[in-house]
C-alpha positions as a Python dict, from the first residue, in 0.01 Angstrom:
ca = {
    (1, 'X'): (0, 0, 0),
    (2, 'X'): (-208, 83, -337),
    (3, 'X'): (-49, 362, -555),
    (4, 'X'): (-371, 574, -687),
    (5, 'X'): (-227, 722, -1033),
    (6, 'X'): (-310, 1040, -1179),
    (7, 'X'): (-485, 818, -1422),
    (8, 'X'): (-705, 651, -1160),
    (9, 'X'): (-822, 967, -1040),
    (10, 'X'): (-895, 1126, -1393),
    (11, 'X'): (-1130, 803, -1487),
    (12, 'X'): (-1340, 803, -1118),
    (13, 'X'): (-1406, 1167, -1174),
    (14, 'X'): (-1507, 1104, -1529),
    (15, 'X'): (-1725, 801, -1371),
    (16, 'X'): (-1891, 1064, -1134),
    (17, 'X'): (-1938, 1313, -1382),
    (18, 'X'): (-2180, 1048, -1590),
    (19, 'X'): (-2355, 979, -1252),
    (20, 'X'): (-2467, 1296, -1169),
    (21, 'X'): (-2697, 1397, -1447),
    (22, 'X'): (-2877, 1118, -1327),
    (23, 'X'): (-2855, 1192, -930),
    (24, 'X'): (-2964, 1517, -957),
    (25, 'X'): (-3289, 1536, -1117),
    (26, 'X'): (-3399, 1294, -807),
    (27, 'X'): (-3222, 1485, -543),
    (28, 'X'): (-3403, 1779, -700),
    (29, 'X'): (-3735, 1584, -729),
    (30, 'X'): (-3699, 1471, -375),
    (31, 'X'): (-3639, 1868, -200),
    (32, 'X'): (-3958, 2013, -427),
    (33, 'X'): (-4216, 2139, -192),
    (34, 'X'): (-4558, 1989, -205),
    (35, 'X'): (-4753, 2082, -362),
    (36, 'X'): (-4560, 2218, -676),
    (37, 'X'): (-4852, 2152, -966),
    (38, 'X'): (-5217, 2064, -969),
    (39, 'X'): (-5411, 1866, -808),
    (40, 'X'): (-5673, 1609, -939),
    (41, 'X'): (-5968, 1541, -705),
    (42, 'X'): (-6148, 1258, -824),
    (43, 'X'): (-6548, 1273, -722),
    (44, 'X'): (-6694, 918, -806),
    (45, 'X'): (-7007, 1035, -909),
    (46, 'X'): (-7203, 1247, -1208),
    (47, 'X'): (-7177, 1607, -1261),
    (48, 'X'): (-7448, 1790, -1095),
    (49, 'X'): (-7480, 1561, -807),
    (50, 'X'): (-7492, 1666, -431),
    (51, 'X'): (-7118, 1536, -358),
    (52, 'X'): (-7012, 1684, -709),
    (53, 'X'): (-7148, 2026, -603),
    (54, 'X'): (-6990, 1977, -246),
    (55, 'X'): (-6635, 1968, -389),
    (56, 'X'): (-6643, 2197, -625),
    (57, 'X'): (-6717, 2434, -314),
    (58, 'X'): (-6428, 2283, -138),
    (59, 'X'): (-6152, 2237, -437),
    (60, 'X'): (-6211, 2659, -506),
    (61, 'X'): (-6168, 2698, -97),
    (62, 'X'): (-5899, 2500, -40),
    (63, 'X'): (-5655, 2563, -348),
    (64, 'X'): (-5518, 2904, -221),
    (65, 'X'): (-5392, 2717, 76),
    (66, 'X'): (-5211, 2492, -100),
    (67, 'X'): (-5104, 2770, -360),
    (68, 'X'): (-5208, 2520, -659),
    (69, 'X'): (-5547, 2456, -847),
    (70, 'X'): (-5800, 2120, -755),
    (71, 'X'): (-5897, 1942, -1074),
    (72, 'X'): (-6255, 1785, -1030),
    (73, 'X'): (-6257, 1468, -1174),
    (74, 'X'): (-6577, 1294, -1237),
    (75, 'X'): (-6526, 946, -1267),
    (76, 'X'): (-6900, 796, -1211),
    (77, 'X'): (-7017, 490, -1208),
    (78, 'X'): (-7074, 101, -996),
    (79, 'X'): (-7200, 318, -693),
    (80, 'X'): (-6832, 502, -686),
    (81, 'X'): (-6643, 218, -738),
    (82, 'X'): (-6448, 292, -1037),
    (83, 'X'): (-6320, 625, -934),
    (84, 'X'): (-6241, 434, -631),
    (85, 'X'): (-6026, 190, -879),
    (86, 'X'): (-5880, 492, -1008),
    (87, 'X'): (-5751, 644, -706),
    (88, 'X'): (-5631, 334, -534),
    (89, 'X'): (-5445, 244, -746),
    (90, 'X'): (-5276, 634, -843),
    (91, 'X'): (-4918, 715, -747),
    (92, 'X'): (-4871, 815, -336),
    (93, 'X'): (-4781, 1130, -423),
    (94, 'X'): (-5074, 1364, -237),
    (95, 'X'): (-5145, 1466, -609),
    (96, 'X'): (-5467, 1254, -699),
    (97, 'X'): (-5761, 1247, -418),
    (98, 'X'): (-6061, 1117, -426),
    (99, 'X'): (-6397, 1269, -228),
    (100, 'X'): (-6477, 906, -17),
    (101, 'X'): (-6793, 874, 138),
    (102, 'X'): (-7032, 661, 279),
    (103, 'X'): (-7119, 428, -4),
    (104, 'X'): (-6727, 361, -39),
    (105, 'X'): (-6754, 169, 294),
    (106, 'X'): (-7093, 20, 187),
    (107, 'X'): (-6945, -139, -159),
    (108, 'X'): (-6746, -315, 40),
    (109, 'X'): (-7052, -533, 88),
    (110, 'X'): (-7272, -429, -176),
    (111, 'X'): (-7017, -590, -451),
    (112, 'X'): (-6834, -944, -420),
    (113, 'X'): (-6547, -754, -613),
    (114, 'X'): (-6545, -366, -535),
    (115, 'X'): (-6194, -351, -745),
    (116, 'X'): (-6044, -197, -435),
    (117, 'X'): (-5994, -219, -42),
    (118, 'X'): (-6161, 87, 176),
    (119, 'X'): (-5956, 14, 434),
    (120, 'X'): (-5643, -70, 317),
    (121, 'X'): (-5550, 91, -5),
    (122, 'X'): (-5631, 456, 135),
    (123, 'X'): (-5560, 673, 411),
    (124, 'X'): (-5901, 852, 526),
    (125, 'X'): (-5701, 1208, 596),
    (126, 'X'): (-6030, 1397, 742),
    (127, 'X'): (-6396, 1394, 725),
    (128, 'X'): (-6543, 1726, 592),
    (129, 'X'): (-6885, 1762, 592),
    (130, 'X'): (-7225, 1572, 630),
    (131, 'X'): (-7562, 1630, 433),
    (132, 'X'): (-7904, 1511, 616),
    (133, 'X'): (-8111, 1242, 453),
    (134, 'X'): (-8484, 1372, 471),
    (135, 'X'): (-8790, 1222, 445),
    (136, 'X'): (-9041, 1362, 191),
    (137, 'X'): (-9394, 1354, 56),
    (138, 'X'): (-9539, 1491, -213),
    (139, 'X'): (-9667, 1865, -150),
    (140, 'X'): (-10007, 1742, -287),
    (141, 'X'): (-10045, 1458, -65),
    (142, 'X'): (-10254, 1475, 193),
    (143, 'X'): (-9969, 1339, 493),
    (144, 'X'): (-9845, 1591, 719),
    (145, 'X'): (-9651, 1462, 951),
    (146, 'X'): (-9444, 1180, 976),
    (147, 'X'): (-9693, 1004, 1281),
    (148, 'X'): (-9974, 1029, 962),
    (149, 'X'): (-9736, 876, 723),
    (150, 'X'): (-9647, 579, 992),
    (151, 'X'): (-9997, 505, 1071),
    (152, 'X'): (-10101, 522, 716),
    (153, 'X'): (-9774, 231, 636),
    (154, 'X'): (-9929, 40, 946),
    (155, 'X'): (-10322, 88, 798),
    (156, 'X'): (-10190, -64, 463),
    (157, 'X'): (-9969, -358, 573),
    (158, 'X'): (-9667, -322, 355),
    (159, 'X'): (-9865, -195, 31),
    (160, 'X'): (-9722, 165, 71),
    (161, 'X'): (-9478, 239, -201),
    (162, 'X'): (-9135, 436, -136),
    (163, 'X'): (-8867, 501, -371),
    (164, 'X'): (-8482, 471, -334),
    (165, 'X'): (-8238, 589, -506),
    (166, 'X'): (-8114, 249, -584),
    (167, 'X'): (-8044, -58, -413),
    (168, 'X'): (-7861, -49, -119),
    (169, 'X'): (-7831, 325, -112),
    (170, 'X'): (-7855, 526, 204),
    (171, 'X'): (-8224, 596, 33),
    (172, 'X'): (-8305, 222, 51),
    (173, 'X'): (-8138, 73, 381),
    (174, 'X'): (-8193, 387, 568),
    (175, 'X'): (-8539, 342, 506),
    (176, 'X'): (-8591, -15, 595),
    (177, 'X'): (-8396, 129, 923),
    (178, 'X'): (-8660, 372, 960),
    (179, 'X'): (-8926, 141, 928),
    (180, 'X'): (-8790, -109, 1125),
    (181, 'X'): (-8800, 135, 1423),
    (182, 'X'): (-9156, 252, 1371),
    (183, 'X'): (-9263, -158, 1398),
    (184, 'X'): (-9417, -146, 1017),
    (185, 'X'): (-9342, -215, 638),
    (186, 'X'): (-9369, -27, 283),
    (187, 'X'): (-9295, -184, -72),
    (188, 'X'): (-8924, -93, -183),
    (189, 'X'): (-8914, 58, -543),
    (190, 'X'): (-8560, 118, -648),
    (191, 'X'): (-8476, 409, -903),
    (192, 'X'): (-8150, 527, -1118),
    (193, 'X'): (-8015, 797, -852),
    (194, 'X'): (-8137, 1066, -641),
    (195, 'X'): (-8297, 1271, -903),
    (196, 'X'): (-8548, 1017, -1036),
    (197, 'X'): (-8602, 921, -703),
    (198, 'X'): (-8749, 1274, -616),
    (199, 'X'): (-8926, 1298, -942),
    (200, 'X'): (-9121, 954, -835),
    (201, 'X'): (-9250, 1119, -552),
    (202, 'X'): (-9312, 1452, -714),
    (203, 'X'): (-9541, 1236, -959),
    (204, 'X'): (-9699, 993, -671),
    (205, 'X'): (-9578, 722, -868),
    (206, 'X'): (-9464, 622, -478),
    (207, 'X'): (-9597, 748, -175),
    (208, 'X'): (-9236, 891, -7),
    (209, 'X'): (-8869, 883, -14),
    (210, 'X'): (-8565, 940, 188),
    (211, 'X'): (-8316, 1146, -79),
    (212, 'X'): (-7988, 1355, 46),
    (213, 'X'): (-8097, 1650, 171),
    (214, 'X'): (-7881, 1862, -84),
    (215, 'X'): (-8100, 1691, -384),
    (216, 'X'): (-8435, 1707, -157),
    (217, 'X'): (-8360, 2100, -50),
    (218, 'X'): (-8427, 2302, -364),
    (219, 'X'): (-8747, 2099, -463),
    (220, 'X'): (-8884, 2170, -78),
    (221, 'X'): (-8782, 2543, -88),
    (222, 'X'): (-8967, 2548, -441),
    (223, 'X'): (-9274, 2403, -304),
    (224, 'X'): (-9283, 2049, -494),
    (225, 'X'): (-9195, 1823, -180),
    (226, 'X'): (-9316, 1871, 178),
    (227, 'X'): (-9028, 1742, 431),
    (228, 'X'): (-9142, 1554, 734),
    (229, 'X'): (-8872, 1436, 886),
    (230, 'X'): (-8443, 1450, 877),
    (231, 'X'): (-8260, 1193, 973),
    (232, 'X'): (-7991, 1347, 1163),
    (233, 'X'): (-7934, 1405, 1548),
    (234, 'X'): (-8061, 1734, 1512),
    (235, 'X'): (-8244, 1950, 1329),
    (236, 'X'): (-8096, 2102, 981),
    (237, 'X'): (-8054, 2473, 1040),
    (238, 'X'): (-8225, 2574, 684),
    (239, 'X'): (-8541, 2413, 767),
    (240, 'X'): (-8534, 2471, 1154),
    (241, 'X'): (-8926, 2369, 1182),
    (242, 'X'): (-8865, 2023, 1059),
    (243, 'X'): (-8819, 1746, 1301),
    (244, 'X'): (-8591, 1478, 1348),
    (245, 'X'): (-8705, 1107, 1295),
    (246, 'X'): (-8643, 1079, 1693),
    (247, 'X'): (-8836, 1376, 1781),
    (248, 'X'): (-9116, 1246, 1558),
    (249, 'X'): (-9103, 934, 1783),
    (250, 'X'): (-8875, 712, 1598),
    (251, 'X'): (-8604, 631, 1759),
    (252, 'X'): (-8276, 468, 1707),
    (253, 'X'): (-8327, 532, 1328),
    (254, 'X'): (-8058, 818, 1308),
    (255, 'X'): (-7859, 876, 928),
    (256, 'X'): (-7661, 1118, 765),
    (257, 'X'): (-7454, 1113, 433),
    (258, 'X'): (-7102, 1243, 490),
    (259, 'X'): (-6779, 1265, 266),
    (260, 'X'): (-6428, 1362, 324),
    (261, 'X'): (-6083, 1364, 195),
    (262, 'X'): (-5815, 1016, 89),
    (263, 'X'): (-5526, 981, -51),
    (264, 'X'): (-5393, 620, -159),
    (265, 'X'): (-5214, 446, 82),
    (266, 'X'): (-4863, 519, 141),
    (267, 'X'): (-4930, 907, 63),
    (268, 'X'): (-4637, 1008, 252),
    (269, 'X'): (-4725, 1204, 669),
    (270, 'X'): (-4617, 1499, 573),
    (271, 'X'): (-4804, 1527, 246),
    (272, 'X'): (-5114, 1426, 445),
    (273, 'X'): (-5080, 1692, 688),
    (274, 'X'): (-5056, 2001, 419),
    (275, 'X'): (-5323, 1840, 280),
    (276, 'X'): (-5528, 1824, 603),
    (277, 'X'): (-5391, 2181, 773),
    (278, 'X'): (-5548, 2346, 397),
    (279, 'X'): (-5882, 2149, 481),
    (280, 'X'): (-5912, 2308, 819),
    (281, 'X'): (-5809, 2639, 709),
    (282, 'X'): (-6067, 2658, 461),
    (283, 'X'): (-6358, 2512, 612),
    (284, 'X'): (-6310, 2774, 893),
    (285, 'X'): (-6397, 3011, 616),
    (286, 'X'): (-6755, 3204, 696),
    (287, 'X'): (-6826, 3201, 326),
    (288, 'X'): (-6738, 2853, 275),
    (289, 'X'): (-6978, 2730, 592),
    (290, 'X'): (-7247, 2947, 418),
    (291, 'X'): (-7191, 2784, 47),
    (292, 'X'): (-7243, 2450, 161),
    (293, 'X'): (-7556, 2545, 389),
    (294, 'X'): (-7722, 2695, 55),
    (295, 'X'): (-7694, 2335, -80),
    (296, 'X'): (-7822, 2154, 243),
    (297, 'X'): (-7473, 2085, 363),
    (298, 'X'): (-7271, 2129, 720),
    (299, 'X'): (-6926, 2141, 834),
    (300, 'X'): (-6834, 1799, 999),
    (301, 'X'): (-6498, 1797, 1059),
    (302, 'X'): (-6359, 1467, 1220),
    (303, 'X'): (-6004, 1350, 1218),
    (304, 'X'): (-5847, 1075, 1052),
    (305, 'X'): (-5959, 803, 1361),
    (306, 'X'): (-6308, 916, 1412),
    (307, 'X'): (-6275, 902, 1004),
    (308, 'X'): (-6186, 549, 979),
    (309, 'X'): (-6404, 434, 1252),
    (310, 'X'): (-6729, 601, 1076),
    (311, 'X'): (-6618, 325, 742),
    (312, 'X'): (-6623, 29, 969),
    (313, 'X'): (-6990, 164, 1144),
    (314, 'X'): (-7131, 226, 775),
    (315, 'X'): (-6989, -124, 694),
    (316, 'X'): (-7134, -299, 992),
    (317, 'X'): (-7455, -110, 968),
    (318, 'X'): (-7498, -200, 560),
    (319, 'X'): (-7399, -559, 661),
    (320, 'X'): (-7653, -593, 906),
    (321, 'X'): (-7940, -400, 691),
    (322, 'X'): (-7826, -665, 389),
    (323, 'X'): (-7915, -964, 611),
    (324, 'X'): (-8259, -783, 707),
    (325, 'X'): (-8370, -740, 380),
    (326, 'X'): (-8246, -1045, 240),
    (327, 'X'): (-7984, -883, 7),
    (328, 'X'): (-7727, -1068, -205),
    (329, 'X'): (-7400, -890, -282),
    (330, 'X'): (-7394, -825, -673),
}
C-alpha cells in the first residue's frame, strides 16, 4: 500500500492551483451565451448596391433578437469572391456571416479558382429574400411590350444590342435564357455592374437589359426606364401591371436573384439555430416586409435544404448557360 504524505498532498494542490487560472477562462469561455458581442456580416459587394441595401435592412431588424449589433462589412470584389475568402475561412464561431447569394454558387463555375468551396466550407442557415430580375427599355423607345421587343430581335437577326451587368451575371445568362425561349438572338454587351448597365439603356447605347429589380425600380418609378417584363413566377406586387416573361409568352425562362444567411462550416447547431430563430422573428416584422418592398425586394424564406438545393440549381443552370454561350471559366 502507498503512504500519501502530508507533503504529497501540499505539492498536488499547489499543482492544481497553477492549473486553474488556465482552466477557467475556457470553462468560462465555453458557458458564455451566444451571442455575447457583435456581429460582423460580411456583404461581398459595393456600398450602395441592391444586396448592400438588403442587409442593412436586415442587420437593424435582426440585432434586437440577438440582443447584439450586425456590423456590415463590405468586402467587394471577383463577383463576391473575396468576401467569400474572407468568411470561409473566419473562425466557426456564429460571429462573422456573410450575405451568400446566387452568384456564390455561379463562381463556382465562373472562376477555375473561386478561393473557396460553396458547398463545403459553409453552412447555408436560411434563405431570406428574393429580388425580381426585370426586363427594361428605354422610356423613349418606341417598344412596348415585350412581344414588340421579340419580334423586333427576330426582324434584326442577332444585331439588337443588350447590356449585362457583366459576364456571366444573372443580367447576361438570364438573358441568353430568355432568348433562347423566345427562338431568337441579340448582341451581348457586357458592362461594370448593375448601375452602368441601366445607364446604357437609359442612353440607347443598347436597346434593353435585364438588371435586379431593386437597381431597375427607382429609375422605372422616376420615369427613365419602361419595364416590360419580370422574370419571376409571378408578378412583383409594386408594379402589379407588369407581366411575367411567361405571361408575355415566354416560357420556361423563369429568374430571380435571392440571398440569404452562412456561417462557415462547422458553426456549431446551436449557434445556427439562434441565428436562424432571430431571422424568422424579424422577417415576420410588418415594417421589415414593407422596407424591402420599397427597394423591389420580397420575403423568401426557405430553410437550410431548400437553401442548399437552390446552390446546386444555380450551379447546374450557370453550367449549362456557359456551354450555350461558349464561355470559358476565367
Amino acid at each position: 500500500m502507498s503512504h500519501i504524505t502530508r507533503r504529497d498532498v501540499l505539492r498536488h494542490g499547489a499543482l492544481a492551483a497553477t492549473l486553474l487560472p488556465l482552466a477557467s477562462p475556457r470553462l468560462a469561455l465555453a458557458q458564455e451565451p451566444f451571442p455575447n458581442r457583435a456581429i460582423k456580416w460580411v456583404v461581398p459587394y459595393l456600398a450602395g448596391t441592391g444586396p448592400d441595401t438588403t442587409t442593412r435592412i436586415l442587420a437593424d431588424a435582426v440585432a434586437p433578437f440577438l440582443g447584439q449589433p450586425v456590423i456590415i462589412d463590405n468586402r467587394a470584389g471577383a463577383a463576391g469572391n473575396i468576401g467569400a475568402r474572407v468568411v470561409a475561412k473566419a473562425a466557426p464561431d456564429g460571429y462573422t456571416w456573410i450575405y451568400s447569394a446566387a452568384p456564390m454558387a455561379a463562381n463556382m463555375h465562373m472562376y477555375k479558382n473561386p478561393g473557396f468551396d460553396a458547398l463545403k466550407d459553409f453552412r447555408h442557415i436560411m434563405r431570406l429574400t428574393s429580388s425580381d430580375i426585370v426586363v427594361v427599355v428605354s422610356s423613349k423607345s418606341s417598344i412596348q411590350t415585350m412581344d414588340e421587343l421579340m419580334v423586333k430581335a427576330k426582324a434584326k437577326k442577332g444585331q439588337m444590342n443588350y447590356a449585362s451587368g457583366g459576364v456571366g451575371t444573372p443580367s447576361h445568362l438570364g438573358v441568353e435564357m430568355m432568348l433562347t425561349s423566345a427562338a431568337t438572338q441579340a448582341t451581348h454587351v457586357p458592362y461594370k455592374g448593375a448601375s452602368e448597365l441601366v445607364n446604357a439603356v437609359i442612353g440607347d447605347q443598347v436597346t434593353f437589359g435585364a438588371p435586379i429589380f431593386s437597381v431597375a425600380y427607382p429609375l422605372i418609378k422616376s420615369g427613365q426606364l419602361r419595364a416590360l417584363a419580370v422574370a419571376g413566377t409571378k408578378r412583383n406586387p409594386v408594379l402589379p401591371n407588369v407581366p411575367t416573361l411567361a405571361e408575355a409568352g415566354i416560357k420556361g425562362a423563369e429568374l430571380t436573384s435571392w440571398g440569404g444567411i452562412s456561417v462557415p462550416a462547422g458553426t456549431p447547431d446551436a449557434v445556427v439555430e439562434k441565428i436562424r430563430a432571430a431571422f424568422q422573428k424579424a422577417l415576420a416584422q410588418p415594417r421589415v416586409i414593407a422596407l424591402l418592398e420599397q427597394q423591389g425586394g420580397l420575403v423568401d424564406i426557405q430553410d437550410s435544404g431548400a437553401y442548399v438545393q437552390g446552390f446546386k440549381k444555380e450551379m447546374s443552370f450557370t453550367e449549362a448557360m456557359m456551354k450555350k454561350v461558349g464561355l470559358e471559366a476565367m
